Amino acid sequence: MILGKNPLVDSKVKRRDFLTLSTKTAIALGLSPAFIPKMTKALEKKEKPAVIWLHFQECTGCTESLLRARGVDLATLILDVISLEYHETLFAAAGHQIEDQLQAAMKRYAGKYVLVVEGSIPTKENGHYCMIGGRTAMEILKETAENCAAIIAIGSCASWGGVQSSGPNPTGAVGVQSLITNKPVVNIPGCPPNPYNFLSTVVHYLTFNKLPTHDKQGRPKFAYGTLIHDQCERRGHFNAERFVNEFGDEGHRRGWCLYKMGCKGPMTFSNCPEIGFNRYLKWPVAIGHPCFGCTEKAVGYTIPLHTKAEVLNPNPPQVYARPQEPTNQGTSLVAAGAIGAAIGVAGTAIAVKAKKLPDSEEE
Ligand code: SF4
């Protein structure tokens, strides 16, 4: 007997996934819980937005990070939320077949598709440092951007050039906005970027039909509006002047502040401590490594790792993040408890965050 899929069960599972994604997005965007049904409805639409995803000079870490997102996986994203028309890493097709698919998608969805760019674009030697299917990254980007509706530059490389653009920048690597100036572009920097910030941007676009508001660097304000230092679980140690002086010392084992190890949290804007990465919701500082400022063009790959950071806001935060138990493997007890509790308190978290931010700039 061949067991078929149960459409009723499938649709319930999908609805649960969509509700999870909507709830997380509402929290991330600082929106009122009243927006959750609207977001869920947008996700359930039969017609999914077409997405063309390009890879240029990069390590594929942005896609890898997305593959490891917790709660909403990549399968849900590409099968149920969007219509992924082209992605070199995930597509089995190759050669002329996949290049034909790219051309067909650009024609079929002209003016409507979202272009996601991962990786920097080399401009020296007429762009010949990065060629795909016999064409340079510059040519491919210009062609695909011409008829897109909006662009999401995912990762620090696509945002401004990333590590490839650090001196002496032998390939002349730049980000999308240096080459495309006539389309709406949002940057989701990070090395890798946080997958939840990408997912929240996609859901925002689906719900409100526009990209989220962004700062001068093109980063969505909901994700890059606060200093890491002001949300860090080690901030209490900074104020009490309890610092790690070398890796493995007592302060390091006890989870003290990494400022003297070159942590760039005091000059870097991002929500890493608030939402964490991957299945364990960890971020570098939580596992004992200083932040290196990868979401800031003027910090990551520019200021040496162990140089002390400029403290942009010396005032103590109004609310301190809860300290985590130091851990060097897996999930700490506190983090494990927090993950378990997170689902239960999601509604409360939305209410708290919604209080801190305007109800919505999208209303
Ligand atoms: Fe956290 Fe780094 Fe700030 Fe210390 S310097 S409180 S480790 S962000």
CSV table of N, CA, C and O in Angstrom, one decimal, residues 127-189:
chain,number,residue,atom,x,y,z
A,127,GLY,N,35.9,43.2,-13.9
A,127,GLY,CA,35.1,42.3,-13.2
A,127,GLY,C,35.4,40.8,-13.4
A,127,GLY,O,34.7,39.9,-13.0
A,128,HIS,N,36.6,40.6,-14.1
A,128,HIS,CA,36.9,39.2,-14.5
A,128,HIS,C,37.3,38.3,-13.4
A,128,HIS,O,37.5,37.1,-13.6
A,129,TYR,N,37.4,38.8,-12.1
A,129,TYR,CA,37.7,37.9,-11.0
A,129,TYR,C,36.6,37.0,-10.6
A,129,TYR,O,36.8,36.1,-9.8
A,130,CYS,N,35.4,37.3,-11.0
A,130,CYS,CA,34.2,36.4,-10.7
A,130,CYS,C,33.4,36.3,-11.9
A,130,CYS,O,32.7,37.2,-12.3
A,131,MET,N,33.4,35.1,-12.5
A,131,MET,CA,32.6,34.9,-13.7
A,131,MET,C,31.7,33.6,-13.6
A,131,MET,O,32.2,32.6,-13.0
A,132,ILE,N,30.5,33.7,-14.0
A,132,ILE,CA,29.6,32.5,-13.9
A,132,ILE,C,28.9,32.4,-15.3
A,132,ILE,O,28.3,33.4,-15.8
A,133,GLY,N,29.0,31.2,-15.9
A,133,GLY,CA,28.4,31.0,-17.2
A,133,GLY,C,29.0,31.9,-18.2
A,133,GLY,O,28.2,32.3,-19.2
A,134,GLY,N,30.3,32.2,-18.1
A,134,GLY,CA,30.9,33.1,-19.1
A,134,GLY,C,30.7,34.6,-19.0
A,134,GLY,O,31.1,35.3,-19.8
A,135,ARG,N,29.9,35.0,-17.9
A,135,ARG,CA,29.7,36.4,-17.8
A,135,ARG,C,30.2,36.9,-16.4
A,135,ARG,O,30.2,36.1,-15.4
A,136,THR,N,30.5,38.2,-16.3
A,136,THR,CA,31.0,38.6,-15.0
A,136,THR,C,29.9,38.9,-14.1
A,136,THR,O,28.7,39.1,-14.5
A,137,ALA,N,30.3,38.9,-12.8
A,137,ALA,CA,29.3,39.2,-11.7
A,137,ALA,C,28.6,40.5,-11.9
A,137,ALA,O,27.4,40.7,-11.7
A,138,MET,N,29.4,41.5,-12.4
A,138,MET,CA,28.9,42.8,-12.7
A,138,MET,C,27.8,42.8,-13.7
A,138,MET,O,26.7,43.4,-13.6
A,139,GLU,N,28.0,42.0,-14.8
A,139,GLU,CA,27.0,41.9,-15.9
A,139,GLU,C,25.8,41.3,-15.4
A,139,GLU,O,24.6,41.7,-15.6
A,140,ILE,N,25.9,40.2,-14.6
A,140,ILE,CA,24.8,39.4,-14.1
A,140,ILE,C,24.0,40.2,-13.2
A,140,ILE,O,22.7,40.3,-13.3
A,141,LEU,N,24.6,41.0,-12.3
A,141,LEU,CA,23.9,41.8,-11.3
A,141,LEU,C,23.1,42.9,-12.0
A,141,LEU,O,21.9,43.1,-11.8
A,142,LYS,N,23.8,43.6,-13.0
A,142,LYS,CA,23.1,44.6,-13.7
A,142,LYS,C,21.9,44.1,-14.4
A,142,LYS,O,20.8,44.7,-14.4
A,143,GLU,N,22.0,43.0,-15.1
A,143,GLU,CA,20.9,42.4,-15.9
A,143,GLU,C,19.8,42.0,-15.0
A,143,GLU,O,18.6,42.3,-15.3
A,144,THR,N,20.1,41.3,-13.9
A,144,THR,CA,19.0,40.8,-13.0
A,144,THR,C,18.3,41.9,-12.2
A,144,THR,O,17.1,41.8,-11.9
A,145,ALA,N,19.1,42.9,-11.9
A,145,ALA,CA,18.5,44.1,-11.1
A,145,ALA,C,17.6,44.9,-12.0
A,145,ALA,O,16.6,45.5,-11.5
A,146,GLU,N,17.8,44.9,-13.3
A,146,GLU,CA,17.0,45.8,-14.2
A,146,GLU,C,15.5,45.6,-14.0
A,146,GLU,O,14.8,46.6,-13.9
A,147,ASN,N,15.0,44.4,-13.9
A,147,ASN,CA,13.6,44.2,-13.8
A,147,ASN,C,13.1,43.7,-12.5
A,147,ASN,O,12.0,43.1,-12.4
A,148,CYS,N,13.9,43.8,-11.5
A,148,CYS,CA,13.4,43.3,-10.2
A,148,CYS,C,12.6,44.4,-9.5
A,148,CYS,O,12.6,45.6,-9.8
A,149,ALA,N,11.9,43.9,-8.4
A,149,ALA,CA,11.1,44.9,-7.7
A,149,ALA,C,11.9,45.5,-6.5
A,149,ALA,O,11.7,46.7,-6.2
A,150,ALA,N,12.7,44.7,-5.9
A,150,ALA,CA,13.5,45.1,-4.8
A,150,ALA,C,14.7,44.2,-4.6
A,150,ALA,O,14.7,43.1,-5.1
A,151,ILE,N,15.7,44.7,-3.9
A,151,ILE,CA,16.9,43.8,-3.7
A,151,ILE,C,17.2,43.7,-2.2
A,151,ILE,O,17.2,44.7,-1.4
A,152,ILE,N,17.5,42.4,-1.8
A,152,ILE,CA,18.0,42.2,-0.4
A,152,ILE,C,19.5,41.8,-0.6
A,152,ILE,O,19.8,40.7,-1.2
A,153,ALA,N,20.4,42.6,-0.1
A,153,ALA,CA,21.8,42.3,-0.1
A,153,ALA,C,22.1,41.5,1.2
A,153,ALA,O,22.1,42.1,2.3
A,154,ILE,N,22.3,40.2,1.1
A,154,ILE,CA,22.5,39.4,2.4
A,154,ILE,C,23.9,39.2,2.7
A,154,ILE,O,24.7,38.8,1.8
A,155,GLY,N,24.3,39.6,3.9
A,155,GLY,CA,25.7,39.4,4.3
A,155,GLY,C,26.5,40.7,4.1
A,155,GLY,O,26.2,41.5,3.3
A,156,SER,N,27.7,40.7,4.8
A,156,SER,CA,28.5,41.9,4.8
A,156,SER,C,29.1,42.1,3.4
A,156,SER,O,29.4,43.2,2.9
A,157,CYS,N,29.4,41.0,2.7
A,157,CYS,CA,30.0,41.1,1.4
A,157,CYS,C,29.1,41.8,0.4
A,157,CYS,O,29.5,42.7,-0.3
A,158,ALA,N,27.8,41.4,0.3
A,158,ALA,CA,26.9,42.0,-0.6
A,158,ALA,C,26.5,43.4,-0.1
A,158,ALA,O,26.2,44.3,-0.9
A,159,SER,N,26.7,43.7,1.2
A,159,SER,CA,26.3,45.0,1.7
A,159,SER,C,27.3,46.0,1.4
A,159,SER,O,26.9,47.2,1.0
A,160,TRP,N,28.6,45.7,1.6
A,160,TRP,CA,29.6,46.8,1.2
A,160,TRP,C,30.9,46.2,0.7
A,160,TRP,O,31.8,46.9,0.4
A,161,GLY,N,31.0,44.9,0.5
A,161,GLY,CA,32.2,44.3,0.0
A,161,GLY,C,32.8,43.3,0.9
A,161,GLY,O,33.6,42.4,0.5
A,162,GLY,N,32.5,43.4,2.3
A,162,GLY,CA,33.0,42.5,3.3
A,162,GLY,C,34.5,42.3,3.3
A,162,GLY,O,35.2,43.2,3.0
A,163,VAL,N,34.9,41.1,3.7
A,163,VAL,CA,36.3,40.8,3.9
A,163,VAL,C,37.1,41.0,2.6
A,163,VAL,O,38.3,41.4,2.6
A,164,GLN,N,36.5,40.7,1.5
A,164,GLN,CA,37.2,40.9,0.2
A,164,GLN,C,37.6,42.3,-0.1
A,164,GLN,O,38.6,42.6,-0.8
A,165,SER,N,36.8,43.2,0.5
A,165,SER,CA,37.1,44.7,0.2
A,165,SER,C,38.1,45.3,1.2
A,165,SER,O,38.4,46.5,1.1
A,166,SER,N,38.5,44.5,2.2
A,166,SER,CA,39.5,45.1,3.2
A,166,SER,C,40.8,45.2,2.5
A,166,SER,O,41.1,44.5,1.5
A,167,GLY,N,41.6,46.2,2.9
A,167,GLY,CA,42.8,46.6,2.2
A,167,GLY,C,43.7,45.4,2.0
A,167,GLY,O,43.8,44.5,2.9
A,168,PRO,N,44.3,45.2,0.8
A,168,PRO,CA,44.4,46.2,-0.3
A,168,PRO,C,43.2,46.0,-1.3
A,168,PRO,O,43.3,46.5,-2.4
A,169,ASN,N,42.3,45.2,-1.0
A,169,ASN,CA,41.1,44.9,-1.9
A,169,ASN,C,41.6,44.6,-3.4
A,169,ASN,O,41.3,45.4,-4.3
A,170,PRO,N,42.3,43.5,-3.6
A,170,PRO,CA,42.9,43.2,-4.9
A,170,PRO,C,41.9,43.1,-6.0
A,170,PRO,O,42.2,43.3,-7.2
A,171,THR,N,40.6,42.7,-5.7
A,171,THR,CA,39.7,42.5,-6.8
A,171,THR,C,38.7,43.7,-7.0
A,171,THR,O,37.8,43.7,-7.8
A,172,GLY,N,38.9,44.8,-6.2
A,172,GLY,CA,38.0,45.9,-6.3
A,172,GLY,C,36.6,45.6,-5.9
A,172,GLY,O,35.6,46.0,-6.5
A,173,ALA,N,36.5,44.7,-4.8
A,173,ALA,CA,35.2,44.2,-4.4
A,173,ALA,C,34.3,45.4,-3.8
A,173,ALA,O,34.8,46.2,-3.0
A,174,VAL,N,33.1,45.4,-4.2
A,174,VAL,CA,32.1,46.4,-3.7
A,174,VAL,C,30.8,45.6,-3.4
A,174,VAL,O,30.6,44.5,-3.7
A,175,GLY,N,29.9,46.4,-2.7
A,175,GLY,CA,28.6,45.8,-2.4
A,175,GLY,C,27.6,46.2,-3.5
A,175,GLY,O,27.9,47.0,-4.4
A,176,VAL,N,26.4,45.7,-3.4
A,176,VAL,CA,25.3,46.0,-4.4
A,176,VAL,C,25.0,47.4,-4.6
A,176,VAL,O,24.9,47.9,-5.7
A,177,GLN,N,24.9,48.2,-3.5
A,177,GLN,CA,24.5,49.6,-3.6
A,177,GLN,C,25.5,50.5,-4.3
A,177,GLN,O,25.2,51.6,-4.8
A,178,SER,N,26.8,50.0,-4.5
A,178,SER,CA,27.8,50.8,-5.2
A,178,SER,C,27.5,50.7,-6.7
A,178,SER,O,27.9,51.6,-7.5
A,179,LEU,N,26.8,49.7,-7.1
A,179,LEU,CA,26.5,49.5,-8.6
A,179,LEU,C,25.1,49.7,-9.0
A,179,LEU,O,24.8,50.1,-10.1
A,180,ILE,N,24.2,49.4,-8.1
A,180,ILE,CA,22.7,49.6,-8.4
A,180,ILE,C,22.1,50.7,-7.6
A,180,ILE,O,22.1,50.6,-6.3
A,181,THR,N,21.8,51.8,-8.2
A,181,THR,CA,21.3,52.9,-7.5
A,181,THR,C,19.8,53.3,-7.8
A,181,THR,O,19.3,54.2,-7.2
A,182,ASN,N,19.2,52.5,-8.7
A,182,ASN,CA,17.8,52.9,-9.1
A,182,ASN,C,16.8,51.9,-8.6
A,182,ASN,O,15.7,51.9,-9.1
A,183,LYS,N,17.1,51.1,-7.6
A,183,LYS,CA,16.2,50.1,-7.1
A,183,LYS,C,16.2,50.2,-5.5
A,183,LYS,O,17.3,50.5,-5.0
A,184,PRO,N,15.1,49.8,-4.9
A,184,PRO,CA,15.2,49.8,-3.4
A,184,PRO,C,16.1,48.6,-3.0
A,184,PRO,O,15.9,47.5,-3.4
A,185,VAL,N,17.0,48.9,-2.1
A,185,VAL,CA,18.0,47.9,-1.6
A,185,VAL,C,18.0,47.9,-0.1
A,185,VAL,O,18.1,49.0,0.5
A,186,VAL,N,17.9,46.8,0.5
A,186,VAL,CA,18.1,46.7,2.0
A,186,VAL,C,19.3,45.8,2.2
A,186,VAL,O,19.5,44.8,1.5
A,187,ASN,N,20.1,46.2,3.2
A,187,ASN,CA,21.3,45.4,3.5
A,187,ASN,C,21.1,44.7,4.8
A,187,ASN,O,20.6,45.2,5.8
A,188,ILE,N,21.4,43.4,4.8
A,188,ILE,CA,21.4,42.6,6.0
A,188,ILE,C,22.8,42.1,6.3
A,188,ILE,O,23.2,41.0,6.0
A,189,PRO,N,23.7,43.0,6.8
A,189,PRO,CA,25.1,42.6,7.0
A,189,PRO,C,25.2,41.7,8.1
A,189,PRO,O,24.4,41.5,9.0
